Short mmCIF file of C-alpha atoms in Angstrom, two decimals:
data_model
loop_
_atom_site.label_atom_id
_atom_site.label_comp_id
_atom_site.label_asym_id
_atom_site.label_seq_id
_atom_site.Cartn_x
_atom_site.Cartn_y
_atom_site.Cartn_z
CA ASP A 611 13.20 9.82 0.30
CA ILE A 612 9.46 9.46 1.29
CA ILE A 613 6.92 6.95 2.05
CA ALA A 614 3.32 7.94 2.22
CA ARG A 615 0.02 6.27 2.49
CA ASN A 616 -3.32 7.13 0.69
CA ASN A 617 -5.96 5.07 1.66
CA ASP A 618 -5.21 1.42 0.83
CA THR A 619 -1.81 2.37 -1.08
CA TYR A 620 1.53 2.79 0.15
CA ILE A 621 3.55 5.22 -2.34
CA PHE A 622 7.38 5.21 -2.23
CA ILE A 623 8.45 8.60 -3.67
CA GLU A 624 11.80 8.93 -4.73
CA VAL A 625 13.07 12.46 -4.73
CA LYS A 626 15.65 13.73 -7.16
CA ALA A 627 17.33 17.09 -6.89
CA ARG A 628 18.96 19.06 -9.74
CA LYS A 629 20.21 22.52 -10.18
CA ARG A 630 19.14 22.56 -13.68
CA PRO A 631 15.37 22.52 -14.33
CA LYS A 632 15.56 20.24 -17.33
CA PHE A 633 16.35 16.54 -16.65
CA ALA A 634 15.19 13.30 -17.72
CA MET A 635 13.61 10.66 -15.58
CA SER A 636 15.93 8.10 -17.56
CA THR A 637 18.75 9.81 -16.33
CA THR A 638 17.88 10.04 -12.47
CA VAL A 639 16.64 6.46 -11.75
CA THR A 640 18.02 3.83 -13.84
CA PRO A 641 16.96 0.14 -13.81
CA SER A 642 19.37 -0.60 -11.25
CA LYS A 643 18.17 2.10 -8.78
CA GLN A 644 14.63 1.02 -9.65
CA ARG A 645 15.61 -2.51 -8.47
CA LYS A 646 17.00 -1.12 -5.06
CA ILE A 647 13.87 1.01 -4.38
CA ILE A 648 11.40 -1.87 -5.08
CA MET A 649 13.61 -4.34 -2.62
CA THR A 650 13.66 -1.66 -0.10
CA ALA A 651 9.84 -1.36 -0.28
CA GLN A 652 9.67 -4.97 -0.18
CA GLN A 653 11.58 -5.17 3.13
CA TYR A 654 9.59 -2.25 4.51
CA ILE A 655 6.28 -3.94 3.68
CA HIS A 656 7.23 -7.11 5.17
CA LYS A 657 8.84 -5.75 8.21
CA HIS A 658 5.62 -3.84 8.96
CA ASN A 659 3.14 -6.55 7.97
CA LEU A 660 1.55 -4.49 5.05
CA SER A 661 0.95 -7.22 2.58
CA GLY A 662 -2.82 -6.34 1.95
CA TYR A 663 -2.13 -2.79 0.91
CA ASN A 664 -1.28 -1.77 -2.66
CA VAL A 665 2.23 -0.26 -3.62
CA ARG A 666 3.24 2.60 -5.90
CA PHE A 667 6.40 4.02 -7.06
CA ASP A 668 6.38 7.81 -7.68
CA LEU A 669 9.10 10.13 -8.70
CA ALA A 670 9.56 13.92 -7.59
CA LEU A 671 11.97 16.03 -9.57
CA VAL A 672 13.05 18.84 -7.48
CA SER A 673 14.81 22.13 -9.00
CA GLY A 674 15.98 24.62 -6.68
CA ASP A 675 13.20 25.24 -4.29
CA HIS A 676 10.39 23.60 -6.14
CA ILE A 677 8.99 20.53 -7.41
CA ALA A 678 9.87 20.78 -11.19
CA SER A 679 7.94 17.62 -11.98
CA TYR A 680 6.07 14.80 -10.07
CA ILE A 681 5.46 11.54 -11.89
CA THR A 682 2.67 9.24 -10.37
CA ALA A 683 3.53 5.48 -10.87
CA ALA A 684 6.80 6.31 -12.63
CA PHE A 685 7.67 2.58 -12.55
CA THR A 686 6.29 -0.66 -11.33
CA ALA A 687 8.06 -3.82 -9.61
CA GLU A 688 6.82 -5.38 -13.08
CA ASP A 689 8.91 -3.01 -15.17
CA THR A 690 12.13 -4.25 -13.65
CA THR A 691 13.76 -7.74 -13.19
CA LEU A 692 14.34 -8.61 -9.94
#
């Protein structure tokens, strides 16, 4: 997956690829997967001393060779019980 930076925000992008163009986010990034992504992001932030930055979790849904959908702020750490 991808870690990007836009000004003072680090963006953790979960990329999901499917053969069929229609699929729901709820079936691709479960609460359990969200917790894993958030914990990994927290470890990355701690390891690289990035505590002063904002964090965002996006989702890119890829179908074939193109992005079928891009969801900005698909979930937050507050959405998930750690």
